């Protein structure tokens, strides 16, 4: 069981950068692959990036490849999402979640944070 808590969201101009952090409590943090998802108003929650249990495998949505970097530090029970070259279409609530199954599907992630708002202005 993990309890993710996201932070680092905010307002940024297009082309700028933000780093999101996901602090996940629990003694079994390393037993979970972690993912970042986002949801804009009126849209379905979509996959952004995932990182495997020890960080050896990484998966990105095509929309963020080359701009976003996911990483994790199991010693700190923390997952990060470095977001560069931000675009207005990146505006959404960003969620951190944990799963025991390697997947892009939100339904397979059983542990979710509260979300953090990212707003990119043009």
Coordinates of N, CA, C and O in Angstrom, one line a residue:
X1 N 0.8 -1.2 0.0 CA 0.0 0.0 0.0 C 0.9 1.3 0.0 O 1.8 1.3 0.8
X2 N 0.5 2.2 -0.9 CA 1.2 3.5 -0.9 C 0.2 4.6 -1.0 O -0.9 4.4 -1.4
X3 N 0.6 5.7 -0.5 CA -0.2 6.9 -0.5 C 0.6 8.0 -1.1 O 1.4 8.7 -0.5
X4 N 0.3 8.2 -2.4 CA 1.0 9.3 -3.1 C 0.5 10.7 -2.9 O -0.7 10.9 -2.7
X5 N 1.4 11.7 -2.8 CA 1.0 13.1 -2.6 C 1.8 13.9 -3.6 O 3.1 13.9 -3.5
X6 N 1.1 14.5 -4.5 CA 1.8 15.3 -5.6 C 2.1 16.7 -5.1 O 1.3 17.3 -4.3
X7 N 3.1 17.3 -5.6 CA 3.4 18.7 -5.4 C 4.2 19.3 -6.6 O 4.7 18.5 -7.4
X8 N 4.3 20.6 -6.7 CA 5.2 21.2 -7.7 C 4.4 21.8 -8.8 O 5.0 22.4 -9.7
X9 N 3.1 21.7 -8.9 CA 2.3 22.3 -9.9 C 2.3 23.8 -9.8 O 2.7 24.3 -8.7
X10 N 1.8 24.4 -10.8 CA 1.7 25.9 -10.8 C 1.4 26.4 -12.1 O 1.0 25.7 -13.1
X11 N 1.6 27.7 -12.2 CA 1.4 28.4 -13.5 C 2.7 28.8 -14.1 O 3.6 29.3 -13.5
X12 N 2.8 28.4 -15.4 CA 4.1 28.7 -16.1 C 3.8 29.1 -17.5 O 2.7 28.7 -18.1
X13 N 4.6 29.9 -18.1 CA 4.5 30.3 -19.5 C 4.9 29.2 -20.4 O 5.7 28.4 -20.1
X14 N 4.3 29.2 -21.6 CA 4.7 28.3 -22.6 C 6.2 28.3 -22.9 O 6.8 29.4 -22.9
X15 N 6.8 27.2 -23.0 CA 8.2 27.1 -23.1 C 8.9 26.9 -21.8 O 10.1 26.6 -21.8
X16 N 8.3 27.1 -20.7 CA 8.9 27.0 -19.4 C 8.9 25.6 -18.9 O 8.5 24.6 -19.6
X17 N 9.4 25.5 -17.7 CA 9.6 24.1 -17.1 C 9.0 24.1 -15.7 O 8.9 25.1 -15.0
X18 N 8.6 22.9 -15.3 CA 8.2 22.6 -13.9 C 8.6 21.2 -13.6 O 8.8 20.4 -14.5
X19 N 8.9 21.0 -12.3 CA 9.2 19.7 -11.8 C 8.2 19.3 -10.8 O 8.0 19.9 -9.8
X20 N 7.4 18.2 -11.1 CA 6.5 17.7 -10.2 C 7.1 16.6 -9.3 O 8.0 15.8 -9.8
X21 N 6.7 16.6 -8.1 CA 7.2 15.5 -7.2 C 6.0 14.7 -6.6 O 4.9 15.3 -6.5
X22 N 6.2 13.5 -6.4 CA 5.2 12.6 -5.8 C 5.9 11.9 -4.7 O 6.7 11.0 -4.9
X23 N 5.5 12.3 -3.5 CA 6.0 11.6 -2.3 C 5.0 10.5 -1.9 O 3.9 10.8 -1.7
X24 N 5.5 9.3 -1.9 CA 4.6 8.2 -1.7 C 5.0 7.5 -0.4 O 6.1 6.9 -0.3
X25 N 4.2 7.6 0.6 CA 4.5 7.0 1.9 C 4.2 5.5 1.8 O 3.5 5.0 0.9
X26 N 4.9 4.7 2.7 CA 4.7 3.3 2.7 C 6.0 2.6 2.6 O 6.9 3.0 1.9
X27 N 6.1 1.5 3.4 CA 7.3 0.7 3.4 C 7.5 -0.1 2.1 O 8.6 -0.6 1.9
X28 N 6.5 -0.3 1.3 CA 6.6 -1.1 0.1 C 6.6 -0.3 -1.2 O 6.2 -0.8 -2.2
X29 N 7.1 0.9 -1.1 CA 7.1 1.8 -2.3 C 7.8 1.1 -3.5 O 7.3 1.2 -4.6
X30 N 8.9 0.4 -3.3 CA 9.6 -0.2 -4.4 C 8.8 -1.4 -5.0 O 9.2 -1.9 -6.0
X31 N 7.7 -1.8 -4.4 CA 6.9 -2.9 -4.9 C 6.0 -2.4 -6.0 O 5.2 -3.2 -6.6
X32 N 6.0 -1.1 -6.3 CA 5.0 -0.5 -7.2 C 5.7 0.2 -8.3 O 6.7 1.0 -8.1
X33 N 5.3 -0.1 -9.5 CA 5.6 0.8 -10.6 C 4.8 2.1 -10.5 O 3.7 2.0 -9.9
X34 N 5.3 3.2 -10.9 CA 4.6 4.5 -10.7 C 4.4 5.1 -12.0 O 5.2 5.1 -12.9
X35 N 3.3 5.8 -12.1 CA 2.9 6.5 -13.3 C 2.4 7.9 -13.0 O 2.0 8.2 -11.9
X36 N 2.5 8.7 -14.0 CA 1.9 10.1 -14.0 C 0.8 10.1 -15.1 O 1.0 9.6 -16.2
X37 N -0.3 10.6 -14.7 CA -1.4 10.8 -15.6 C -1.9 12.3 -15.5 O -1.5 13.0 -14.6
X38 N -2.7 12.7 -16.5 CA -3.2 14.0 -16.4 C -4.6 14.0 -16.9 O -5.0 13.2 -17.7
X39 N -5.4 15.0 -16.4 CA -6.8 15.1 -16.8 C -7.1 16.6 -17.0 O -7.0 17.4 -16.0
X40 N -7.5 17.0 -18.2 CA -8.0 18.4 -18.4 C -9.5 18.4 -18.3 O -10.2 17.3 -18.5
X41 N -10.1 19.5 -18.0 CA -11.5 19.6 -17.9 C -12.3 19.1 -19.1 O -11.9 19.4 -20.3
X42 N -13.2 18.2 -18.9 CA -14.0 17.7 -20.0 C -13.3 16.6 -20.8 O -13.9 16.1 -21.7
X43 N -12.1 16.2 -20.4 CA -11.4 15.1 -21.1 C -11.2 13.9 -20.1 O -11.2 14.1 -18.9
X44 N -10.9 12.8 -20.7 CA -10.6 11.6 -19.9 C -9.2 11.7 -19.4 O -8.3 12.4 -20.0
X45 N -9.0 11.0 -18.3 CA -7.6 10.9 -17.8 C -6.7 10.2 -18.7 O -7.1 9.1 -19.3
X46 N -5.6 10.7 -19.0 CA -4.7 10.1 -20.0 C -3.3 9.9 -19.4 O -2.8 10.6 -18.5
X47 N -2.7 8.8 -19.9 CA -1.3 8.4 -19.5 C -0.3 9.4 -19.9 O -0.4 9.9 -21.1
X48 N 0.6 9.7 -19.1 CA 1.7 10.6 -19.4 C 3.1 9.9 -19.4 O 3.8 9.9 -20.4
X49 N 3.4 9.2 -18.3 CA 4.6 8.5 -18.2 C 4.6 7.4 -17.1 O 3.8 7.6 -16.2
X50 N 5.4 6.4 -17.2 CA 5.5 5.4 -16.1 C 6.9 5.0 -16.0 O 7.7 5.1 -16.9
X51 N 7.3 4.6 -14.7 CA 8.6 4.1 -14.4 C 8.5 2.8 -13.6 O 7.6 2.7 -12.7
X52 N 9.3 1.9 -13.9 CA 9.2 0.6 -13.3 C 9.7 0.6 -11.9 O 10.2 1.6 -11.4
X53 N 9.6 -0.6 -11.2 CA 9.8 -0.7 -9.8 C 11.2 -0.2 -9.3 O 11.2 0.5 -8.3
X54 N 12.2 -0.4 -10.1 CA 13.5 0.1 -9.7 C 14.0 1.1 -10.7 O 15.2 1.5 -10.6
X55 N 13.2 1.6 -11.6 CA 13.5 2.6 -12.5 C 14.2 2.2 -13.8 O 14.6 3.0 -14.6
X56 N 14.3 0.9 -14.0 CA 15.0 0.4 -15.2 C 14.2 0.5 -16.5 O 14.8 0.5 -17.6
X57 N 12.9 0.6 -16.4 CA 12.1 0.8 -17.6 C 11.2 2.0 -17.5 O 10.7 2.3 -16.4
X58 N 11.1 2.7 -18.6 CA 10.4 4.0 -18.6 C 9.5 4.0 -19.9 O 9.9 3.5 -20.9
X59 N 8.3 4.5 -19.7 CA 7.4 4.6 -20.9 C 6.8 6.0 -20.9 O 6.4 6.6 -19.8
X60 N 6.7 6.6 -22.1 CA 6.2 8.0 -22.2 C 5.1 8.0 -23.3 O 5.2 7.3 -24.3
X61 N 4.1 8.8 -23.0 CA 3.1 9.1 -24.1 C 3.8 9.8 -25.2 O 4.7 10.6 -25.0
X62 N 3.4 9.6 -26.4 CA 4.0 10.3 -27.6 C 3.9 11.8 -27.4 O 4.9 12.5 -27.9
X63 N 2.9 12.3 -26.8 CA 2.7 13.7 -26.7 C 3.8 14.4 -25.8 O 3.9 15.6 -25.9
X64 N 4.5 13.7 -25.0 CA 5.4 14.3 -24.1 C 6.9 13.8 -24.3 O 7.8 14.3 -23.7
X65 N 7.0 12.8 -25.2 CA 8.4 12.3 -25.5 C 9.3 13.5 -25.9 O 9.0 14.3 -26.7
X66 N 10.5 13.5 -25.3 CA 11.5 14.5 -25.6 C 11.3 15.7 -24.8 O 12.2 16.6 -24.8
X67 N 10.2 15.9 -24.1 CA 10.0 17.0 -23.3 C 9.9 16.7 -21.8 O 10.4 17.5 -20.9
X68 N 9.4 15.6 -21.4 CA 9.2 15.2 -20.0 C 10.1 14.1 -19.7 O 10.5 13.2 -20.5
X69 N 10.5 14.1 -18.4 CA 11.4 13.0 -17.9 C 10.9 12.5 -16.6 O 10.7 13.3 -15.7
X70 N 10.6 11.2 -16.5 CA 10.2 10.6 -15.2 C 11.4 10.0 -14.6 O 12.2 9.4 -15.2
X71 N 11.4 10.0 -13.3 CA 12.5 9.4 -12.5 C 11.9 9.0 -11.1 O 10.9 9.5 -10.7
X72 N 12.7 8.2 -10.4 CA 12.3 7.8 -9.1 C 13.5 7.6 -8.2 O 14.6 7.3 -8.7
X73 N 13.3 7.9 -6.9 CA 14.3 7.7 -5.9 C 13.7 6.9 -4.8 O 13.0 7.4 -4.0
X74 N 13.9 5.6 -4.9 CA 13.3 4.7 -3.9 C 13.7 4.9 -2.5 O 13.0 4.7 -1.5
X75 N 14.9 5.4 -2.3 CA 15.4 5.8 -1.0 C 14.6 6.9 -0.4 O 14.5 7.0 0.8
X76 N 14.1 7.8 -1.2 CA 13.2 8.9 -0.7 C 11.8 8.6 -0.9 O 11.0 9.5 -0.6
X77 N 11.4 7.5 -1.5 CA 10.0 7.2 -1.7 C 9.3 8.3 -2.6 O 8.2 8.7 -2.3
X78 N 10.1 8.7 -3.6 CA 9.6 9.8 -4.4 C 9.8 9.6 -5.9 O 10.8 9.0 -6.3
X79 N 8.8 10.0 -6.6 CA 8.8 10.0 -8.1 C 8.7 11.4 -8.6 O 8.0 12.2 -8.0
X80 N 9.4 11.7 -9.7 CA 9.5 13.0 -10.2 C 9.0 13.0 -11.7 O 9.1 12.0 -12.4
X81 N 8.5 14.2 -12.1 CA 8.2 14.4 -13.5 C 8.8 15.8 -13.8 O 8.2 16.8 -13.4
X82 N 9.9 15.8 -14.6 CA 10.5 17.0 -15.0 C 9.8 17.3 -16.4 O 9.9 16.5 -17.3
X83 N 9.2 18.5 -16.4 CA 8.5 18.9 -17.6 C 9.1 20.1 -18.2 O 9.2 21.2 -17.6
X84 N 9.6 20.0 -19.4 CA 10.3 21.1 -20.1 C 9.5 21.4 -21.4 O 8.7 20.6 -21.9
X85 N 9.8 22.6 -21.9 CA 9.2 23.0 -23.2 C 7.6 22.9 -23.1 O 7.0 22.4 -24.0
X86 N 7.1 23.3 -22.0 CA 5.7 23.2 -21.7 C 4.8 23.9 -22.8 O 5.2 25.0 -23.2
X87 N 3.7 23.3 -23.1 CA 2.8 23.9 -24.1 C 1.4 24.1 -23.4 O 1.1 23.4 -22.4
X88 N 0.6 25.0 -23.9 CA -0.7 25.2 -23.3 C -1.5 23.9 -23.2 O -2.3 23.7 -22.3
X89 N -1.4 23.0 -24.2 CA -2.1 21.7 -24.2 C -1.6 20.8 -23.1 O -2.3 19.7 -22.9
X90 N -0.6 21.1 -22.4 CA -0.2 20.4 -21.2 C -1.0 20.7 -20.0 O -0.8 20.1 -18.9
X91 N -1.8 21.8 -20.1 CA -2.5 22.2 -18.9 C -3.5 21.1 -18.5 O -4.3 20.6 -19.3
X92 N -3.4 20.7 -17.2 CA -4.3 19.7 -16.7 C -4.0 19.5 -15.2 O -3.0 20.1 -14.7
X93 N -4.8 18.7 -14.5 CA -4.4 18.2 -13.2 C -3.6 17.0 -13.4 O -4.0 16.0 -14.1
X94 N -2.4 16.9 -12.8 CA -1.5 15.8 -12.9 C -1.6 15.0 -11.7 O -1.5 15.4 -10.5
X95 N -1.7 13.7 -11.9 CA -1.9 12.7 -10.9 C -0.7 11.7 -10.9 O -0.3 11.3 -11.9
X96 N -0.3 11.3 -9.7 CA 0.7 10.3 -9.5 C 0.0 9.0 -9.0 O -1.0 9.2 -8.2
X97 N 0.4 7.9 -9.5 CA -0.3 6.7 -9.1 C 0.6 5.5 -9.1 O 1.6 5.5 -9.8
X98 N 0.3 4.5 -8.3 CA 1.1 3.3 -8.2 C 0.3 2.1 -8.7 O -0.9 2.0 -8.5
X99 N 1.0 1.1 -9.2 CA 0.5 -0.1 -9.7 C 1.4 -1.3 -9.5 O 2.6 -1.1 -9.4
X100 N 0.8 -2.5 -9.4 CA 1.6 -3.7 -9.3 C 1.8 -4.3 -10.7 O 2.5 -5.3 -10.8
X101 N 1.2 -3.7 -11.7 CA 1.2 -4.3 -13.1 C 1.7 -3.2 -14.0 O 1.2 -2.1 -14.0
X102 N 2.7 -3.5 -14.9 CA 3.2 -2.6 -15.8 C 2.2 -2.3 -16.9 O 1.7 -3.1 -17.6
X103 N 1.7 -1.0 -16.9 CA 0.5 -0.7 -17.7 C 0.5 0.8 -18.0 O 1.0 1.6 -17.2
X104 N -0.2 1.2 -19.0 CA -0.6 2.6 -19.3 C -2.0 2.9 -18.9 O -2.4 4.0 -19.0
X105 N -2.7 1.9 -18.5 CA -4.2 2.0 -18.3 C -4.4 2.6 -16.9 O -4.0 1.9 -15.9
X106 N -5.2 3.7 -16.7 CA -5.5 4.2 -15.4 C -6.2 3.2 -14.5 O -5.9 3.2 -13.3
X107 N -7.0 2.3 -15.1 CA -7.8 1.4 -14.3 C -6.9 0.4 -13.6 O -7.3 -0.2 -12.6
X108 N -5.7 0.2 -14.1 CA -4.8 -0.8 -13.4 C -4.0 -0.2 -12.3 O -3.4 -0.9 -11.5
X109 N -4.1 1.1 -12.1 CA -3.4 1.8 -11.0 C -4.3 1.9 -9.8 O -5.4 2.5 -9.9
X110 N -3.9 1.3 -8.7 CA -4.8 1.3 -7.6 C -4.6 2.3 -6.5 O -5.5 2.5 -5.6
X111 N -3.6 3.1 -6.6 CA -3.2 4.1 -5.6 C -3.0 5.4 -6.3 O -2.0 5.5 -7.1
X112 N -3.7 6.4 -5.9 CA -3.7 7.7 -6.6 C -3.5 8.8 -5.6 O -4.0 8.8 -4.5
X113 N -2.8 9.8 -6.0 CA -2.6 11.0 -5.3 C -3.8 12.0 -5.5 O -4.7 11.6 -6.3
X114 N -3.8 13.1 -4.9 CA -4.9 14.1 -5.0 C -4.8 14.9 -6.2 O -5.8 15.6 -6.6
X115 N -3.7 14.9 -6.9 CA -3.5 15.7 -8.1 C -2.9 17.1 -7.8 O -3.1 17.7 -6.7
X116 N -2.2 17.6 -8.8 CA -1.7 19.0 -8.7 C -1.9 19.7 -10.0 O -1.7 19.1 -11.1
X117 N -2.3 20.9 -9.9 CA -2.7 21.7 -11.1 C -1.5 22.2 -11.8 O -0.7 22.9 -11.2
X118 N -1.4 22.0 -13.1 CA -0.4 22.6 -14.0 C -1.1 23.4 -15.0 O -2.0 22.9 -15.8
X119 N -0.8 24.7 -15.1 CA -1.4 25.6 -16.0 C -0.3 26.2 -16.9 O 0.6 26.9 -16.3
X120 N -0.4 26.1 -18.2 CA 0.6 26.7 -19.1 C -0.1 27.7 -19.9 O -1.0 27.5 -20.6
X121 N 0.4 28.9 -19.7 CA -0.2 30.1 -20.5 C 0.6 30.4 -21.7 O 1.8 30.1 -21.8
X122 N -0.1 30.9 -22.7 CA 0.5 31.2 -24.0 C 0.9 32.7 -24.1 O 0.6 33.5 -23.2

